[in-house]
PDB file of C-alpha atoms and ligand atoms in Angstrom:
ATOM      1  CA  UNK A 293       0.808 -12.339 -19.221  1.00 68.00           C
ATOM      2  CA  UNK A 294       3.167 -10.635 -17.671  1.00 82.00           C
ATOM      3  CA  UNK A 295       3.550 -11.037 -13.793  1.00 94.00           C
ATOM      4  CA  UNK A 296       2.111  -8.204 -11.844  1.00 98.00           C
ATOM      5  CA  UNK A 297       5.066  -6.637  -9.984  1.00 98.00           C
ATOM      6  CA  UNK A 298       4.166  -4.406  -6.508  1.00 98.00           C
ATOM      7  CA  UNK A 299       6.747  -3.376  -4.101  1.00 98.00           C
ATOM      8  CA  UNK A 300       6.798  -2.295  -0.814  1.00 98.00           C
ATOM      9  CA  UNK A 301       7.975   0.166   1.453  1.00 98.00           C
ATOM     10  CA  UNK A 302       9.790   0.265   4.817  1.00 98.00           C
ATOM     11  CA  UNK A 303       8.859   4.195   6.301  1.00 98.00           C
ATOM     12  CA  UNK A 304      10.970   4.810   8.583  1.00 98.00           C
ATOM     13  CA  UNK A 305      14.267   4.615   8.475  1.00 97.00           C
ATOM     14  CA  UNK A 306      14.876   4.933  12.934  1.00 98.00           C
ATOM     15  CA  UNK A 307      17.846   3.539  14.384  1.00 98.00           C
ATOM     16  CA  UNK A 308      16.063  -0.347  15.871  1.00 97.00           C
ATOM     17  CA  UNK A 309      12.464   0.497  13.943  1.00 98.00           C
ATOM     18  CA  UNK A 310      10.333  -2.333  14.763  1.00 98.00           C
ATOM     19  CA  UNK A 311       8.243  -1.205  11.576  1.00 98.00           C
ATOM     20  CA  UNK A 312      11.437  -3.618   9.744  1.00 97.00           C
ATOM     21  CA  UNK A 313      10.345  -7.101  11.084  1.00 97.00           C
ATOM     22  CA  UNK A 314       6.559  -6.223   9.864  1.00 98.00           C
ATOM     23  CA  UNK A 315       7.984  -5.113   6.386  1.00 98.00           C
ATOM     24  CA  UNK A 316      10.424  -8.866   6.070  1.00 97.00           C
ATOM     25  CA  UNK A 317       7.711 -10.663   7.313  1.00 97.00           C
ATOM     26  CA  UNK A 318       4.548  -8.790   5.153  1.00 98.00           C
ATOM     27  CA  UNK A 319       7.568  -9.304   2.462  1.00 98.00           C
ATOM     28  CA  UNK A 320       7.689 -13.488   2.976  1.00 97.00           C
ATOM     29  CA  UNK A 321       3.996 -13.434   3.157  1.00 98.00           C
ATOM     30  CA  UNK A 322       3.137 -11.726  -0.453  1.00 98.00           C
ATOM     31  CA  UNK A 323       5.977 -14.036  -2.014  1.00 98.00           C
ATOM     32  CA  UNK A 324       4.488 -16.897  -0.858  1.00 98.00           C
ATOM     33  CA  UNK A 325       1.300 -16.439  -2.408  1.00 98.00           C
ATOM     34  CA  UNK A 326       2.994 -16.160  -5.362  1.00 97.00           C
ATOM     35  CA  UNK A 327       0.231 -13.197  -6.933  1.00 97.00           C
ATOM     36  CA  UNK A 328       2.777  -9.851  -8.036  1.00 98.00           C
ATOM     37  CA  UNK A 329       6.302  -9.778  -7.843  1.00 98.00           C
ATOM     38  CA  UNK A 330       7.854  -7.605  -5.601  1.00 98.00           C
ATOM     39  CA  UNK A 331      10.657  -6.279  -3.706  1.00 98.00           C
ATOM     40  CA  UNK A 332      11.680  -4.129  -0.506  1.00 98.00           C
ATOM     41  CA  UNK A 333      12.568  -0.569  -1.186  1.00 98.00           C
ATOM     42  CA  UNK A 334      13.809   0.636   2.451  1.00 98.00           C
ATOM     43  CA  UNK A 335      13.742   4.289   2.967  1.00 97.00           C
ATOM     44  CA  UNK A 336      17.044   4.635   4.172  1.00 96.00           C
ATOM     45  CA  UNK A 337      18.773   4.374   1.187  1.00 93.00           C
ATOM     46  CA  UNK A 338      17.037   7.523   0.052  1.00 89.00           C
ATOM     47  CA  UNK A 339      17.742  10.042   3.036  1.00 84.00           C
ATOM     48  CA  UNK A 340      18.237  12.730   0.298  1.00 73.00           C
ATOM     49  CA  UNK A 341      18.137  15.911   3.056  1.00 68.00           C
ATOM     50  CA  UNK A 342      22.192  14.233   2.361  1.00 59.00           C
ATOM     51  CA  UNK A 343      22.678  15.156  -1.123  1.00 59.00           C
ATOM     52  CA  UNK A 344      22.766  17.464  -3.496  1.00 58.00           C
ATOM     53  CA  UNK A 345      21.413  15.853  -5.753  1.00 59.00           C
ATOM     54  CA  UNK A 346      17.951  14.945  -5.564  1.00 65.00           C
ATOM     55  CA  UNK A 347      16.420  13.556  -8.220  1.00 75.00           C
ATOM     56  CA  UNK A 348      19.726  11.645  -9.461  1.00 80.00           C
ATOM     57  CA  UNK A 349      19.357  10.152  -5.446  1.00 82.00           C
ATOM     58  CA  UNK A 350      15.861   9.478  -6.454  1.00 89.00           C
ATOM     59  CA  UNK A 351      16.775   7.533  -9.510  1.00 91.00           C
ATOM     60  CA  UNK A 352      16.390   4.391  -8.577  1.00 94.00           C
ATOM     61  CA  UNK A 353      12.629   4.796  -6.763  1.00 95.00           C
ATOM     62  CA  UNK A 354      11.575   6.327 -10.075  1.00 94.00           C
ATOM     63  CA  UNK A 355      13.247   3.110 -11.687  1.00 96.00           C
ATOM     64  CA  UNK A 356      11.069   1.500  -9.287  1.00 97.00           C
ATOM     65  CA  UNK A 357       8.109   2.824  -8.814  1.00 97.00           C
ATOM     66  CA  UNK A 358       7.481   3.704 -13.042  1.00 97.00           C
ATOM     67  CA  UNK A 359       7.677  -0.544 -13.534  1.00 97.00           C
ATOM     68  CA  UNK A 360       5.632  -0.549 -10.643  1.00 98.00           C
ATOM     69  CA  UNK A 361       1.655  -1.500 -10.973  1.00 98.00           C
ATOM     70  CA  UNK A 362       1.061  -1.079  -7.011  1.00 98.00           C
ATOM     71  CA  UNK A 363       2.101   0.109  -4.026  1.00 98.00           C
ATOM     72  CA  UNK A 364       2.195  -1.762  -0.382  1.00 98.00           C
ATOM     73  CA  UNK A 365       3.335   0.335   2.159  1.00 98.00           C
ATOM     74  CA  UNK A 366       4.907  -1.005   5.615  1.00 98.00           C
ATOM     75  CA  UNK A 367       5.145   2.046   7.952  1.00 98.00           C
ATOM     76  CA  UNK A 368       4.979   3.103  11.801  1.00 98.00           C
ATOM     77  CA  UNK A 369       3.426   6.883  12.751  1.00 98.00           C
ATOM     78  CA  UNK A 370       5.072   8.680  14.286  1.00 98.00           C
ATOM     79  CA  UNK A 371       3.391  11.782  16.809  1.00 98.00           C
ATOM     80  CA  UNK A 372      -0.584  10.934  14.337  1.00 97.00           C
ATOM     81  CA  UNK A 373       1.534  11.740  10.958  1.00 97.00           C
ATOM     82  CA  UNK A 374       3.986  10.287   8.369  1.00 98.00           C
ATOM     83  CA  UNK A 375       7.250   9.532   9.318  1.00 98.00           C
ATOM     84  CA  UNK A 376       9.250  12.296   7.772  1.00 95.00           C
ATOM     85  CA  UNK A 377      11.764  10.336   5.159  1.00 95.00           C
ATOM     86  CA  UNK A 378       8.950   8.495   4.063  1.00 96.00           C
ATOM     87  CA  UNK A 379       7.098  12.320   2.862  1.00 95.00           C
ATOM     88  CA  UNK A 380      10.158  12.760   1.117  1.00 92.00           C
ATOM     89  CA  UNK A 381      10.462   9.631  -1.013  1.00 94.00           C
ATOM     90  CA  UNK A 382       7.083  10.147  -1.963  1.00 94.00           C
ATOM     91  CA  UNK A 383       6.898  13.708  -2.613  1.00 91.00           C
ATOM     92  CA  UNK A 384      10.320  12.960  -4.667  1.00 90.00           C
ATOM     93  CA  UNK A 385       8.311  11.504  -7.521  1.00 91.00           C
ATOM     94  CA  UNK A 386       5.405  12.666  -9.638  1.00 90.00           C
ATOM     95  CA  UNK A 387       3.823  11.419 -12.187  1.00 94.00           C
ATOM     96  CA  UNK A 388       4.551   7.507 -11.562  1.00 96.00           C
ATOM     97  CA  UNK A 389       2.760   7.302  -9.502  1.00 97.00           C
ATOM     98  CA  UNK A 390      -0.918   7.171 -10.884  1.00 98.00           C
ATOM     99  CA  UNK A 391      -3.871   5.165 -11.376  1.00 98.00           C
ATOM    100  CA  UNK A 392      -1.909   2.468  -9.280  1.00 98.00           C
ATOM    101  CA  UNK A 393      -3.145   0.798  -5.948  1.00 98.00           C
ATOM    102  CA  UNK A 394      -1.785   0.829  -2.358  1.00 98.00           C
ATOM    103  CA  UNK A 395      -2.222  -0.935   0.192  1.00 98.00           C
ATOM    104  CA  UNK A 396      -1.372   0.447   4.423  1.00 98.00           C
ATOM    105  CA  UNK A 397       0.274  -1.468   7.255  1.00 98.00           C
ATOM    106  CA  UNK A 398       0.492   0.700  10.273  1.00 98.00           C
ATOM    107  CA  UNK A 399       2.904  -0.312  12.532  1.00 98.00           C
ATOM    108  CA  UNK A 400       1.999   0.962  16.508  1.00 98.00           C
ATOM    109  CA  UNK A 401       3.938   0.428  19.917  1.00 98.00           C
ATOM    110  CA  UNK A 402      -0.113   1.198  20.858  1.00 97.00           C
ATOM    111  CA  UNK A 403      -2.810   0.062  20.243  1.00 96.00           C
ATOM    112  CA  UNK A 404      -4.027   1.527  17.574  1.00 96.00           C
ATOM    113  CA  UNK A 405      -1.952  -0.002  15.399  1.00 97.00           C
ATOM    114  CA  UNK A 406      -1.003   2.781  13.367  1.00 97.00           C
ATOM    115  CA  UNK A 407      -4.089   3.661  12.532  1.00 96.00           C
ATOM    116  CA  UNK A 408      -3.654   7.571  12.354  1.00 97.00           C
ATOM    117  CA  UNK A 409      -1.049   7.028   9.943  1.00 98.00           C
ATOM    118  CA  UNK A 410      -2.662   5.474   7.586  1.00 97.00           C
ATOM    119  CA  UNK A 411      -5.453   8.124   7.831  1.00 97.00           C
ATOM    120  CA  UNK A 412      -2.670  10.774   7.495  1.00 98.00           C
ATOM    121  CA  UNK A 413      -0.963   9.561   4.387  1.00 98.00           C
ATOM    122  CA  UNK A 414      -4.544   9.059   2.160  1.00 98.00           C
ATOM    123  CA  UNK A 415      -4.075  13.273   1.405  1.00 98.00           C
ATOM    124  CA  UNK A 416      -0.662  12.455  -0.112  1.00 97.00           C
ATOM    125  CA  UNK A 417      -1.315   9.359  -1.516  1.00 98.00           C
ATOM    126  CA  UNK A 418      -5.123  11.233  -3.307  1.00 98.00           C
ATOM    127  CA  UNK A 419      -3.264  13.622  -4.569  1.00 98.00           C
ATOM    128  CA  UNK A 420      -0.153  11.768  -6.210  1.00 97.00           C
ATOM    129  CA  UNK A 421      -3.157  10.213  -8.460  1.00 98.00           C
ATOM    130  CA  UNK A 422      -3.238   6.508  -5.992  1.00 98.00           C
ATOM    131  CA  UNK A 423      -5.469   4.087  -5.639  1.00 98.00           C
ATOM    132  CA  UNK A 424      -5.945   3.378  -1.503  1.00 98.00           C
ATOM    133  CA  UNK A 425      -7.592  -0.028  -0.982  1.00 98.00           C
ATOM    134  CA  UNK A 426      -9.845  -1.115   1.592  1.00 92.00           C
ATOM    135  CA  UNK A 427      -9.050  -2.549   4.450  1.00 81.00           C
ATOM    136  CA  UNK A 428      -5.571  -1.579   5.488  1.00 89.00           C
ATOM    137  CA  UNK A 429      -3.719  -3.428   8.501  1.00 96.00           C
ATOM    138  CA  UNK A 430      -3.160  -2.730  11.621  1.00 98.00           C
ATOM    139  CA  UNK A 431      -0.096  -3.681  13.576  1.00 98.00           C
ATOM    140  CA  UNK A 432      -0.557  -2.560  16.768  1.00 98.00           C
ATOM    141  CA  UNK A 433       1.572  -3.646  20.024  1.00 98.00           C
ATOM    142  CA  UNK A 434       4.465  -4.313  16.998  1.00 98.00           C
ATOM    143  CA  UNK A 435       7.220  -5.100  19.355  1.00 98.00           C
ATOM    144  CA  UNK A 436       5.512  -7.963  21.127  1.00 98.00           C
ATOM    145  CA  UNK A 437       3.967  -9.946  17.886  1.00 98.00           C
ATOM    146  CA  UNK A 438       7.475 -11.586  16.193  1.00 97.00           C
ATOM    147  CA  UNK A 439       9.813 -14.316  18.591  1.00 95.00           C
ATOM    148  CA  UNK A 440      13.216 -13.958  18.649  1.00 91.00           C
ATOM    149  CA  UNK A 441      13.659 -15.223  15.515  1.00 89.00           C
ATOM    150  CA  UNK A 442      11.850 -13.344  13.281  1.00 85.00           C
ATOM    151  CA  UNK A 443       8.198 -15.174  13.453  1.00 93.00           C
ATOM    152  CA  UNK A 444       5.357 -13.624  13.843  1.00 97.00           C
ATOM    153  CA  UNK A 445       3.501 -15.368  16.836  1.00 98.00           C
ATOM    154  CA  UNK A 446      -0.251 -13.971  15.878  1.00 97.00           C
ATOM    155  CA  UNK A 447      -1.389 -15.968  12.627  1.00 95.00           C
ATOM    156  CA  UNK A 448      -4.200 -14.180  12.170  1.00 97.00           C
ATOM    157  CA  UNK A 449      -2.191 -11.292   9.966  1.00 98.00           C
ATOM    158  CA  UNK A 450      -1.417 -15.066   7.091  1.00 97.00           C
ATOM    159  CA  UNK A 451      -4.999 -14.848   6.583  1.00 97.00           C
ATOM    160  CA  UNK A 452      -5.361 -10.781   6.489  1.00 97.00           C
ATOM    161  CA  UNK A 453      -2.409 -10.473   4.162  1.00 98.00           C
ATOM    162  CA  UNK A 454      -3.974 -13.115   2.038  1.00 97.00           C
ATOM    163  CA  UNK A 455      -7.151 -11.206   1.273  1.00 97.00           C
ATOM    164  CA  UNK A 456      -5.826  -7.946   1.298  1.00 98.00           C
ATOM    165  CA  UNK A 457      -2.545  -9.436  -1.624  1.00 98.00           C
ATOM    166  CA  UNK A 458      -6.548 -10.385  -2.906  1.00 97.00           C
ATOM    167  CA  UNK A 459      -7.613  -7.373  -3.218  1.00 98.00           C
ATOM    168  CA  UNK A 460      -4.449  -5.720  -4.097  1.00 98.00           C
ATOM    169  CA  UNK A 461      -4.300  -7.991  -7.284  1.00 98.00           C
ATOM    170  CA  UNK A 462      -7.498  -7.585  -8.377  1.00 98.00           C
ATOM    171  CA  UNK A 463      -7.174  -3.798  -8.499  1.00 98.00           C
ATOM    172  CA  UNK A 464      -3.365  -3.846  -9.548  1.00 98.00           C
ATOM    173  CA  UNK A 465      -4.548  -6.251 -12.646  1.00 98.00           C
ATOM    174  CA  UNK A 466      -8.017  -3.511 -13.637  1.00 98.00           C
ATOM    175  CA  UNK A 467      -6.208  -0.535 -13.905  1.00 98.00           C
ATOM    176  CA  UNK A 468      -2.852  -1.877 -15.610  1.00 98.00           C
ATOM    177  CA  UNK A 469      -5.475  -3.196 -18.348  1.00 97.00           C
ATOM    178  CA  UNK A 470      -7.281   0.714 -18.014  1.00 97.00           C
ATOM    179  CA  UNK A 471      -3.523   2.116 -18.184  1.00 97.00           C
ATOM    180  CA  UNK A 472      -2.055   0.045 -20.648  1.00 94.00           C
ATOM    181  CA  UNK A 473      -5.682   0.766 -22.984  1.00 92.00           C
TER     182      UNK A 473
HETATM  183  C1  FMN B 185       9.090  10.034  17.455  1.00 74.12           C
HETATM  184  C2  FMN B 185       8.435   9.203  17.527  1.00 74.12           C
HETATM  185  C3  FMN B 185       6.798   9.938  17.688  1.00 74.12           C
HETATM  186  C4  FMN B 185       5.799   8.636  17.391  1.00 74.12           C
HETATM  187  N1  FMN B 185       4.068   8.720  17.526  1.00 74.12           N
HETATM  188  C5  FMN B 185       3.275   7.843  18.042  1.00 74.12           C
HETATM  189  C6  FMN B 185       2.169   8.234  17.697  1.00 74.12           C
HETATM  190  O1  FMN B 185       1.494   8.564  17.573  1.00 74.12           O
HETATM  191  N2  FMN B 185       1.248   6.779  18.093  1.00 74.12           N
HETATM  192  C7  FMN B 185       1.663   5.336  18.085  1.00 74.12           C
HETATM  193  O2  FMN B 185       1.307   4.728  17.974  1.00 74.12           O
HETATM  194  N3  FMN B 185       3.375   5.574  18.332  1.00 74.12           N
HETATM  195  C8  FMN B 185       3.899   6.488  17.493  1.00 74.12           C
HETATM  196  N4  FMN B 185       5.549   5.943  18.799  1.00 74.12           N
HETATM  197  C9  FMN B 185       5.543   4.731  18.728  1.00 74.12           C
HETATM  198  C10 FMN B 185       5.439   3.297  17.433  1.00 74.12           C
HETATM  199  O3  FMN B 185       4.013   3.014  17.980  1.00 74.12           O
HETATM  200  C11 FMN B 185       7.075   2.628  17.837  1.00 74.12           C
HETATM  201  O4  FMN B 185       7.953   3.164  17.805  1.00 74.12           O
HETATM  202  C12 FMN B 185       6.575   1.430  17.430  1.00 74.12           C
HETATM  203  O5  FMN B 185       8.261   0.032  17.511  1.00 74.12           O
HETATM  204  C13 FMN B 185       7.160   1.451  15.541  1.00 74.12           C
HETATM  205  O6  FMN B 185       7.553   2.196  15.300  1.00 74.12           O
HETATM  206  P1  FMN B 185       8.878   1.740  15.097  1.00 74.12           P
HETATM  207  O7  FMN B 185       8.752   0.741  13.432  1.00 74.12           O
HETATM  208  O8  FMN B 185      10.117   3.131  14.754  1.00 74.12           O
HETATM  209  O9  FMN B 185       9.509   0.359  16.212  1.00 74.12           O
HETATM  210  C14 FMN B 185       6.307   7.003  18.135  1.00 74.12           C
HETATM  211  C15 FMN B 185       7.640   7.492  17.646  1.00 74.12           C
HETATM  212  C16 FMN B 185       8.870   7.733  17.821  1.00 74.12           C
HETATM  213  C17 FMN B 185      10.074   7.231  17.419  1.00 74.12           C
END
């Protein structure tokens, strides 16, 4: 069977974003687990506000999501919501998301780990027909989570990510088979 493809979206374009370290760590772990093919999608490459060609600019994202069997979102919480650039990226497509599972990984400098972002994004994802999986993984106090080489200082995330990948793979396989019927 062809390998599943599940990209990882980094949901903020902010200069100095800590979420970038989390996204790269998640990418590394997912690649090591080797359950599906993946790639990092950076919202910085999709700041549509700068172009009039909204649909043309979203084409690479459209191609990625059309091929994808699911999605992992790594995003901070901004003012208890989702970053605007992540919402723009998601809203630039429509049918490509339907009946595909999505894992939400929140990032914050405070103790809630982006959990309000993980809840705030649900109506959007459900409206688009995605299947949010449980649990979402919070990364609280993320500024203290990595050493200067980007190495994570808390081993517990390895197991949490392995569980998430197992769950996501299960849904991705089941839903892919059902979509192909
Ligand atoms: C505009 C803005 C709004 C924020 N709002 C929240 C918030 O509502 N809740 C929270 O826990 N952290 C909030 N933060 C702090 C982030 O948790 C912090 O920046 C963290 O490092 C993750 O975001 P980053 O990837 O942009 O660094 C906010 C940060 C910014 C820049």
